[in-house]
Tab-separated table of C-alpha atoms and ligand atoms in Angstrom:
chain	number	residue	atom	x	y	z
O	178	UNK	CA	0.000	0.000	0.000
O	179	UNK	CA	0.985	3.606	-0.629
O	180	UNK	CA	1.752	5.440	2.291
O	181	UNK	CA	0.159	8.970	2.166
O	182	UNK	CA	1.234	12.188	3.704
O	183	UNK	CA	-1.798	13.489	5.239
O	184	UNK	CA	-1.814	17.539	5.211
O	185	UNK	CA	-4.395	19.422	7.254
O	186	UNK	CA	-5.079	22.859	6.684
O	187	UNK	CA	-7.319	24.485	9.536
O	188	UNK	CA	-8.078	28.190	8.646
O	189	UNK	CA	-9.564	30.952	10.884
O	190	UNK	CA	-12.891	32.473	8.993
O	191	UNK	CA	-13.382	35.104	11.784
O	192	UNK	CA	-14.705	38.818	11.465
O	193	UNK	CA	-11.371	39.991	11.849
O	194	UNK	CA	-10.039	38.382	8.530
O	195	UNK	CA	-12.702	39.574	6.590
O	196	UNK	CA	-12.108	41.433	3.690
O	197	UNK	CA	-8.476	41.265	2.068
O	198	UNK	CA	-7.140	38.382	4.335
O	199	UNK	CA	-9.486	35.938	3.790
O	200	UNK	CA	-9.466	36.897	-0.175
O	201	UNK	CA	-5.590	36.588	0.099
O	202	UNK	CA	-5.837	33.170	2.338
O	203	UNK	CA	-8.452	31.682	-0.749
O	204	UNK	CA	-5.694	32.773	-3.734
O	205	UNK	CA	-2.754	31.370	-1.353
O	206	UNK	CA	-4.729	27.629	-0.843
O	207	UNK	CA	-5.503	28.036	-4.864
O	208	UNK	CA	-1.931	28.594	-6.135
O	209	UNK	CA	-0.573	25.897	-3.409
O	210	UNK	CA	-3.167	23.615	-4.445
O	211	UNK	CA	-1.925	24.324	-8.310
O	212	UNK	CA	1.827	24.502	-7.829
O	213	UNK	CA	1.188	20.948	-5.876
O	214	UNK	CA	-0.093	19.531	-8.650
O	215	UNK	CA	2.813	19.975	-10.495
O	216	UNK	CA	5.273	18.206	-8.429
O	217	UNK	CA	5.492	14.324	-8.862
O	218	UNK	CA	6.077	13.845	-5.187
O	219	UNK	CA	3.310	16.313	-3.680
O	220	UNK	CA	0.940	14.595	-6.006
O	221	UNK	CA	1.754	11.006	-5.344
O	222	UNK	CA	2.090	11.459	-1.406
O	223	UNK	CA	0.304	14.074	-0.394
O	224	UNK	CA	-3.085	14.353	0.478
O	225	UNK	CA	-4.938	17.304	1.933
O	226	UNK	CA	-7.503	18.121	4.241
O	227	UNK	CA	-9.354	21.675	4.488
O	228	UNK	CA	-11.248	22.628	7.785
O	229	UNK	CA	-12.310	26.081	8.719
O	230	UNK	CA	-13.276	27.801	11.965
O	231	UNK	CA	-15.231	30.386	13.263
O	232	UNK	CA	-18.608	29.958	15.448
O	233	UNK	CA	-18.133	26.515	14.450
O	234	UNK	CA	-15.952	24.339	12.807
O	235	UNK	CA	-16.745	23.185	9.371
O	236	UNK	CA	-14.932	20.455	6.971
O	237	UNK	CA	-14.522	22.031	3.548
O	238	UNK	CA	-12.392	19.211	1.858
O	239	UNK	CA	-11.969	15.678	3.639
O	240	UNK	CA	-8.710	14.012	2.882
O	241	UNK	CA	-7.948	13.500	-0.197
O	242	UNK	CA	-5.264	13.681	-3.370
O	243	UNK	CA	-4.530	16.743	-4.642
O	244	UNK	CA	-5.929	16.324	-7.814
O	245	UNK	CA	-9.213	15.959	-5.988
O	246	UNK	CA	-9.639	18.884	-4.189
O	247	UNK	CA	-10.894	22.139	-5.157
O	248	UNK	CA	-9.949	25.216	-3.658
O	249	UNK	CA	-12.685	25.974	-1.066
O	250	UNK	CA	-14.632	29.320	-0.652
O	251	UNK	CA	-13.863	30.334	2.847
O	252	UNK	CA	-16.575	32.828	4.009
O	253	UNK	CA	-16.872	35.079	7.362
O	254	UNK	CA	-18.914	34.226	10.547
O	255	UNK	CA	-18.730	35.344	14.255
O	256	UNK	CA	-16.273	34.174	16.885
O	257	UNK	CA	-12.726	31.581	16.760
O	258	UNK	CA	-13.521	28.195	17.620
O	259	UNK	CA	-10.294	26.964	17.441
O	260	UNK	CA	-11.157	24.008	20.422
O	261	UNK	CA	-13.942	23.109	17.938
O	262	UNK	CA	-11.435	22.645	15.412
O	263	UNK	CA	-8.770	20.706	16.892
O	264	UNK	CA	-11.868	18.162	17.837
O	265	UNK	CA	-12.886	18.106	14.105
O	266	UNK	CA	-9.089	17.481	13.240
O	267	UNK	CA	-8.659	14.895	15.789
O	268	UNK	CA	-12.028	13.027	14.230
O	269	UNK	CA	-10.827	13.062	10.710
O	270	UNK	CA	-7.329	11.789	11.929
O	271	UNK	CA	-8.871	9.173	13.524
O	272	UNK	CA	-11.079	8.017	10.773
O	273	UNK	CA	-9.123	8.780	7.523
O	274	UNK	CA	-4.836	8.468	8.347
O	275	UNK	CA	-4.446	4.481	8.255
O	276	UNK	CA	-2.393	3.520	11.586
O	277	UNK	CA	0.671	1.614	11.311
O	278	UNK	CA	-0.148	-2.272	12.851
O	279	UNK	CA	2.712	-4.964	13.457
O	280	UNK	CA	1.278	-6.484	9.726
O	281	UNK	CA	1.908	-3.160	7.467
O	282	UNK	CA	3.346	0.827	7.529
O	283	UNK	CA	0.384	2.917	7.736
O	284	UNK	CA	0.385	6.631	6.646
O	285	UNK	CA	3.380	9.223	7.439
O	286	UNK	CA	2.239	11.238	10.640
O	287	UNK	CA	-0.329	13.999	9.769
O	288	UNK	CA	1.062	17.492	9.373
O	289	UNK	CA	-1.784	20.093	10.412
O	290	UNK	CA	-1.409	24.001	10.078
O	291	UNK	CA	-3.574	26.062	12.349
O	292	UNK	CA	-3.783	29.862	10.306
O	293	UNK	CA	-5.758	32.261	13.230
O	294	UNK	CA	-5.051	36.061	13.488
O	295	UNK	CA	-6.625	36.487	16.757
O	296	UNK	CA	-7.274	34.148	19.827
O	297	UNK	CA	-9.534	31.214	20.272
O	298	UNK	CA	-13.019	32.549	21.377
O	299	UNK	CA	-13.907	27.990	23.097
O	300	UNK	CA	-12.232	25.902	25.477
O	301	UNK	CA	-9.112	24.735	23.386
O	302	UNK	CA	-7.246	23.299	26.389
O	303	UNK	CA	-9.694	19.776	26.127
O	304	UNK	CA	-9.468	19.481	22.613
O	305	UNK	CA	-5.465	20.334	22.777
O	306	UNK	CA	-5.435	17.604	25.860
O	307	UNK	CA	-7.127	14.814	23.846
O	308	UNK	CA	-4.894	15.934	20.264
O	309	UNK	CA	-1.706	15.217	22.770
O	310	UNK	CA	-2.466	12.346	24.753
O	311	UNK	CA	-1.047	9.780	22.032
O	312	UNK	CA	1.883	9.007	22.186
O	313	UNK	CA	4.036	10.290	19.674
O	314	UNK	CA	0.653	13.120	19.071
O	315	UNK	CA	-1.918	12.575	16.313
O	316	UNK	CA	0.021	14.961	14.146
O	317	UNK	CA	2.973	17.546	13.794
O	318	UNK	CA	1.186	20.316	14.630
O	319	UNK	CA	2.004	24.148	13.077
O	320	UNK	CA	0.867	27.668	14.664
O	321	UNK	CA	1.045	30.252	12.183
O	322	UNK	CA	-0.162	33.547	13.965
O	323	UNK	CA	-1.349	36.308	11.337
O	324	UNK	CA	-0.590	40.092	12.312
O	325	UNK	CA	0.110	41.762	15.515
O	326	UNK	CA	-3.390	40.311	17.587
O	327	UNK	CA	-2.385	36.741	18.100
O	328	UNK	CA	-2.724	34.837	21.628
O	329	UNK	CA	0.960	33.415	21.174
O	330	UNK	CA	0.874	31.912	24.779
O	331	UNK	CA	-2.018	29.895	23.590
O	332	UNK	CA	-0.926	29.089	20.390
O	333	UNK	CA	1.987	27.739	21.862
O	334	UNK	CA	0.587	24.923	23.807
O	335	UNK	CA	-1.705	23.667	21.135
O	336	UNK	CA	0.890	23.820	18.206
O	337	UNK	CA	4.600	21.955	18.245
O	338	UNK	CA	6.188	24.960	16.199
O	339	UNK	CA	5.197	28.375	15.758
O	340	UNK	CA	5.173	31.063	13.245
O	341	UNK	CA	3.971	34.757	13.342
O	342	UNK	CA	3.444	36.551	10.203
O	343	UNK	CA	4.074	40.118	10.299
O	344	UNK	CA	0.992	41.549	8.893
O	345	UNK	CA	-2.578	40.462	7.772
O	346	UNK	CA	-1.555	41.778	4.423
O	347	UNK	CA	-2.261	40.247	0.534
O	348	UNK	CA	1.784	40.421	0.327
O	349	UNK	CA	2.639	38.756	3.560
O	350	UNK	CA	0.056	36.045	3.631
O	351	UNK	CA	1.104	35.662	-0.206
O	352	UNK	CA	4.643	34.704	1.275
O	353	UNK	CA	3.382	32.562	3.606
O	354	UNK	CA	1.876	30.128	1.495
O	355	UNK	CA	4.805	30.594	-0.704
O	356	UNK	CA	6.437	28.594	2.219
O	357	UNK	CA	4.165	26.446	2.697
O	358	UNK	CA	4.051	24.949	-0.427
O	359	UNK	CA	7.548	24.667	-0.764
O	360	UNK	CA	7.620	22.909	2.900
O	361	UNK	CA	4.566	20.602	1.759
O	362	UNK	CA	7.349	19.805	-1.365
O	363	UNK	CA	10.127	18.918	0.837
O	364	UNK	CA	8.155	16.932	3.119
O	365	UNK	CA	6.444	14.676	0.171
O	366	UNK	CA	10.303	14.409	-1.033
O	367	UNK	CA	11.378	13.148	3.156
O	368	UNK	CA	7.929	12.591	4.953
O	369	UNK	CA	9.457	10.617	8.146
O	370	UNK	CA	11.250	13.627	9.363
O	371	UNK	CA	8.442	16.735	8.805
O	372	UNK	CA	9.071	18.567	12.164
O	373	UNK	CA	12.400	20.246	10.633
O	374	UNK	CA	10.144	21.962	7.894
O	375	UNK	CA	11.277	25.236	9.196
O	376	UNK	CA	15.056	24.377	9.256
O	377	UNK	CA	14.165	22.634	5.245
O	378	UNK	CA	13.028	25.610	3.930
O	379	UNK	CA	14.030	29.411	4.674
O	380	UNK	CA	11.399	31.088	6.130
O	381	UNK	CA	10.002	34.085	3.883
O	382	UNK	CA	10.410	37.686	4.765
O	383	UNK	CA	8.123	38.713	7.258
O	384	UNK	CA	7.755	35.316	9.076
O	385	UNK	CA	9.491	34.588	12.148
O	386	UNK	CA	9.779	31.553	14.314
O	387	UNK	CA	8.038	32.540	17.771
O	388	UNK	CA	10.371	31.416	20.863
O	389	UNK	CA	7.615	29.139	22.806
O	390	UNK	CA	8.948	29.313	26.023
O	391	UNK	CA	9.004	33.386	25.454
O	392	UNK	CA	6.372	34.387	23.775
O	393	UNK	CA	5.305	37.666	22.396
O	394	UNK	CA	3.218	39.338	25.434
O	395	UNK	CA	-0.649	39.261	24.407
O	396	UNK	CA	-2.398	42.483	25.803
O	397	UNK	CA	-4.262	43.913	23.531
O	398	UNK	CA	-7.822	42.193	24.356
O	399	UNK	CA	-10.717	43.557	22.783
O	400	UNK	CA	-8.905	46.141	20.682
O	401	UNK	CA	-11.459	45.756	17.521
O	402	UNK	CA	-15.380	45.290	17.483
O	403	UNK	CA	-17.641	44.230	15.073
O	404	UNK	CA	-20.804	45.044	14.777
O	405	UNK	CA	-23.506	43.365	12.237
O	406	UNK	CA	-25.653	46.032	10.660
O	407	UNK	CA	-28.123	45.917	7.766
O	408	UNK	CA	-28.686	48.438	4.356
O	409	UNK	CA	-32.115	49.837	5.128
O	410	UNK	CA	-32.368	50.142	1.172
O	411	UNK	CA	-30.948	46.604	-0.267
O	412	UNK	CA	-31.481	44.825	3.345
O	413	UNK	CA	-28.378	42.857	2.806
O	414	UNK	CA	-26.220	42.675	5.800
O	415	UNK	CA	-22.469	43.997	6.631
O	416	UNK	CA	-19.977	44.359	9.372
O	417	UNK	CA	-18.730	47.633	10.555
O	418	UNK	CA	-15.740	47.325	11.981
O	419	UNK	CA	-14.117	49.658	14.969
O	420	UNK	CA	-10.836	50.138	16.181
O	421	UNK	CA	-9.842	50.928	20.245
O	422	UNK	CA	-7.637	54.411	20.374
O	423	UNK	CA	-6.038	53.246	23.842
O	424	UNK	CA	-4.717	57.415	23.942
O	425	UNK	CA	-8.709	58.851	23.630
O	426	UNK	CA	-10.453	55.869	25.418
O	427	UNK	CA	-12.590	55.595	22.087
O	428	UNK	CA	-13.304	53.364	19.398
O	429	UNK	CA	-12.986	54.798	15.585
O	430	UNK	CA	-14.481	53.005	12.163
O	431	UNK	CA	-11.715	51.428	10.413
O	432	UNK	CA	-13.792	49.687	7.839
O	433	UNK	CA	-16.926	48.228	6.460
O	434	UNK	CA	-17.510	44.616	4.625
O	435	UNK	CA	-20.815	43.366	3.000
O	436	UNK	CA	-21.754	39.833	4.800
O	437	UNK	CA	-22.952	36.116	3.345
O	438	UNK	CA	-26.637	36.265	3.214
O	439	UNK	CA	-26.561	33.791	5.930
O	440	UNK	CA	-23.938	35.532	7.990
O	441	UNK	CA	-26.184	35.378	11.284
O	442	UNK	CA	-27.255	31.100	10.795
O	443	UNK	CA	-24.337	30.332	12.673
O	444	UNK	CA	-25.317	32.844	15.847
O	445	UNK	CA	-23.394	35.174	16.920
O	446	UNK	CA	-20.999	36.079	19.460
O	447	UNK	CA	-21.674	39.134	21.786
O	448	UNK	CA	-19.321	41.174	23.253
O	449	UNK	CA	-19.936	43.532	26.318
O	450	UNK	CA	-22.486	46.521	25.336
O	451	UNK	CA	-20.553	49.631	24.354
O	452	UNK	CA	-22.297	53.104	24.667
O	453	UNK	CA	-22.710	54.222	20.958
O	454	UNK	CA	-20.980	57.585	22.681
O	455	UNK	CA	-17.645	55.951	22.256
O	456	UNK	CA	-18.161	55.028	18.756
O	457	UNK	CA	-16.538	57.396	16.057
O	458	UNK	CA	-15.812	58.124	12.648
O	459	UNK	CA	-18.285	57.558	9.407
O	460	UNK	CA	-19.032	53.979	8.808
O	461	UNK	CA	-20.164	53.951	4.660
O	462	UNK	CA	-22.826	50.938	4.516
O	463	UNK	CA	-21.299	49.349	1.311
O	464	UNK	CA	-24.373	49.074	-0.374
O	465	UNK	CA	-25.946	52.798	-0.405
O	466	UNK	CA	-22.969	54.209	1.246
O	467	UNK	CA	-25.015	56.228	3.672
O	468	UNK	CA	-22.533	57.043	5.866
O	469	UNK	CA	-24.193	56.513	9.367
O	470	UNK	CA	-26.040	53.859	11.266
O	471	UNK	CA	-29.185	53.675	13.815
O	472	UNK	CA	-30.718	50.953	16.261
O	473	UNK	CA	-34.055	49.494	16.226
O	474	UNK	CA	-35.049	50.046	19.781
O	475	UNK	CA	-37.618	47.141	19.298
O	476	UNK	CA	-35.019	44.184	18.274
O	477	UNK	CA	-31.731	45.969	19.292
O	478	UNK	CA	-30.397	45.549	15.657
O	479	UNK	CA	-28.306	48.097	13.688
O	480	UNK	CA	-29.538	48.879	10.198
O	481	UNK	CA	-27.425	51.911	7.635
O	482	UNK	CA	-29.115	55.898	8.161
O	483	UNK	CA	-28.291	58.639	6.056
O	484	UNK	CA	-27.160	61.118	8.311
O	485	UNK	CA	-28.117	63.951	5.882
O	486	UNK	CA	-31.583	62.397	4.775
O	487	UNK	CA	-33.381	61.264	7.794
O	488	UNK	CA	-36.605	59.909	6.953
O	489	UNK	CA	-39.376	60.854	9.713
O	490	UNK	CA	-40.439	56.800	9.506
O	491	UNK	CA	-38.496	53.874	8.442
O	492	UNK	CA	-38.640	50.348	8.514
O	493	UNK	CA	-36.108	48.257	10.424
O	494	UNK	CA	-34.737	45.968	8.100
O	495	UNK	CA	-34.607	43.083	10.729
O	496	UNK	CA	-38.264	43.300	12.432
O	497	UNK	CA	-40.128	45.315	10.057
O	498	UNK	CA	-41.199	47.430	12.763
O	499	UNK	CA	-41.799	50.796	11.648
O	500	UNK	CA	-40.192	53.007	13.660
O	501	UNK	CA	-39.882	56.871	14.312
O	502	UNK	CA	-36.539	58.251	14.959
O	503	UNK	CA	-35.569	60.172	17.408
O	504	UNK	CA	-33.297	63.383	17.074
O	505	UNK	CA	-33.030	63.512	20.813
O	506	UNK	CA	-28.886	62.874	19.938
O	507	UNK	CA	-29.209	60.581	23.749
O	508	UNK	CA	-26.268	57.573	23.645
O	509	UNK	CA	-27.877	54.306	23.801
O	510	UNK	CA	-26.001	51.226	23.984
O	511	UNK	CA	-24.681	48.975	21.489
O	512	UNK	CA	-24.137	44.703	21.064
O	513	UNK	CA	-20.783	43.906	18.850
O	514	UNK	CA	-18.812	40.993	19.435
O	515	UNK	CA	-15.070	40.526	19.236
O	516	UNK	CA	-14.076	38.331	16.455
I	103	LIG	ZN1	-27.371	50.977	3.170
I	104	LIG	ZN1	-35.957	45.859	14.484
């Protein structure tokens, strides 16, 4: 029998990677899927796995050759379940990689990248337990943190190796897969000894290997929210998204992303209330580009407002309560969640 190298590829699909990461994570998995296809020993040993992670943790390709799997659409939903995906990659491990018995060699040990930008929002210390508790471990397991928000201490104890990658750009994540094809290549070419990937192949600029015993301090909690509004004209749905000015004490738009239709079938993740007081800045709903936002005070939601063309009744786009606004400028408090 063939032995395979099984690859699995967990990805973070969290509000915070919306928008240009995620787009830049989908081209990287399509051009390593495509340069892999074109090397004799990636195609003949490797086989892949794709599992993504957010309020849950979804399979998106079970293990299979290369030449079998198309590149997935990752799309954005609420919160990191990272415990939910080590379970999910302990399950498939379990029930795909063929264990080696006194009769026959079963499968090389399962390599498994974890890609997050943030920290895990579930218990991950279970999961991590019962990933571990083999002996050797289920798989070789890599932590590749993405930008400046990662929980490195945590990463740490769930992955074998770690990685950070400088910024959540289209250029540094580009590099990153850059590397990780070439260190899926070399370890289809010497698959017994895949823990050394990172002395095989030269890391890429803007990747550094994180010291686990010293890692990177992790303050910054809670320095973006999210909220989930909807276009009062188009009703589709998008996320505004707000950044923490530690110097002012307030949060400031950074950016706005149109949402999957079914954004919200997952739940969603709240985050403590913040007085609409703090929040700053112009947030342009992508569809109509009004350039502020109101709350239904009958379901809570958030739906786009035209600051400059405030209609004395409107319809909230969630409930369909009409409602009548008022000008009475009083704060009122607002549900995000923290990606
Ligand atoms: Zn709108
Ligand atoms: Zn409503």
């Amino acid at each position: 029998m063939l032995r395979r190298l099984p690859v699995y590829l967990l990805l973070d699909c969290s509000e915070s990677m919306a928008g240009e990461p995620l787009n830049a994570v989908e081209i990287g998995v399509h051009k390593m899927l495509s340069s892999l296809k074109r090397n004799p020993y990636a195609l003949e040993t490797v086989h892949m796995s794709v599992i993504s992670f957010a309020a849950k943790a979804k399979i998106l390709a079970t293990l299979s050759e290369i030449n079998a799997i198309n590149p997935p659409n990752l799309s954005i939903r609420p919160g990191t379940s990272l415990g939910a995906a080590l379970n999910l990659l302990r399950a498939s491990i379990e029930k795909e990689v063929t264990k080696t018995t006194a009769q026959e060699k079963g499968d090389y040990r399962p390599l498994a990248f974890i890609l997050t930008d943030g920290q895990p929002t579930d218990d991950w210390r279970g999961p991590t337990r019962q990933l571990r508790e083999t002996r050797p471990s289920l798989a070789s397991v890599y932590g590749i943190g993405c930008g400046n928000e990662v929980d490195f201490e945590t990463l740490g104890q769930i992955a074998d190796v770690c990685f950070q990658v400088d910024a959540l750009t289209p250029e540094s994540l580009g590099k990153l897969f850059v590397w990780l094809t070439a260190s899926i290549q070399s370890a289809s070419v010497n698959p017994e000894a895949p823990l050394t990937l990172e002395k095989n192949v030269p890391l890429e600029k803007g990747m550094q290997l994180i010291d686990k015993d010293r890692p990177p301090k992790f303050q910054e909690k809670n320095t973006r929210l999210y909220f989930h509004v909807a276009c009062q004209q188009s009703k589709k749905h998008y996320m505004m998204r707000y950044r923490f000015i530690p110097e002012r004490g307030v949060y400031f738009v950074e950016n706005t992303f149109p949402l999957p239709e079914d954004f919200f079938s997952d739940g969603s993740l709240k985050a403590p209330a913040v007085d609409s007081n703090l929040l700053y800045g112009e947030a342009d709903c992508p569809y109509c580009h009004s350039l502020g936002w109101g709350k239904c005070g009958f379901c809570g939601h958030l739906f786009c407002l035209d600051p400059d063309n405030i209609q004395p009744q409107i319809t909230c786009p969630f409930c369909e309560t009409s409602l009548t606004l008022s000008d009475d400028n009083e704060s009122f408090s607002v549900d995000g969640s923290v990606g």
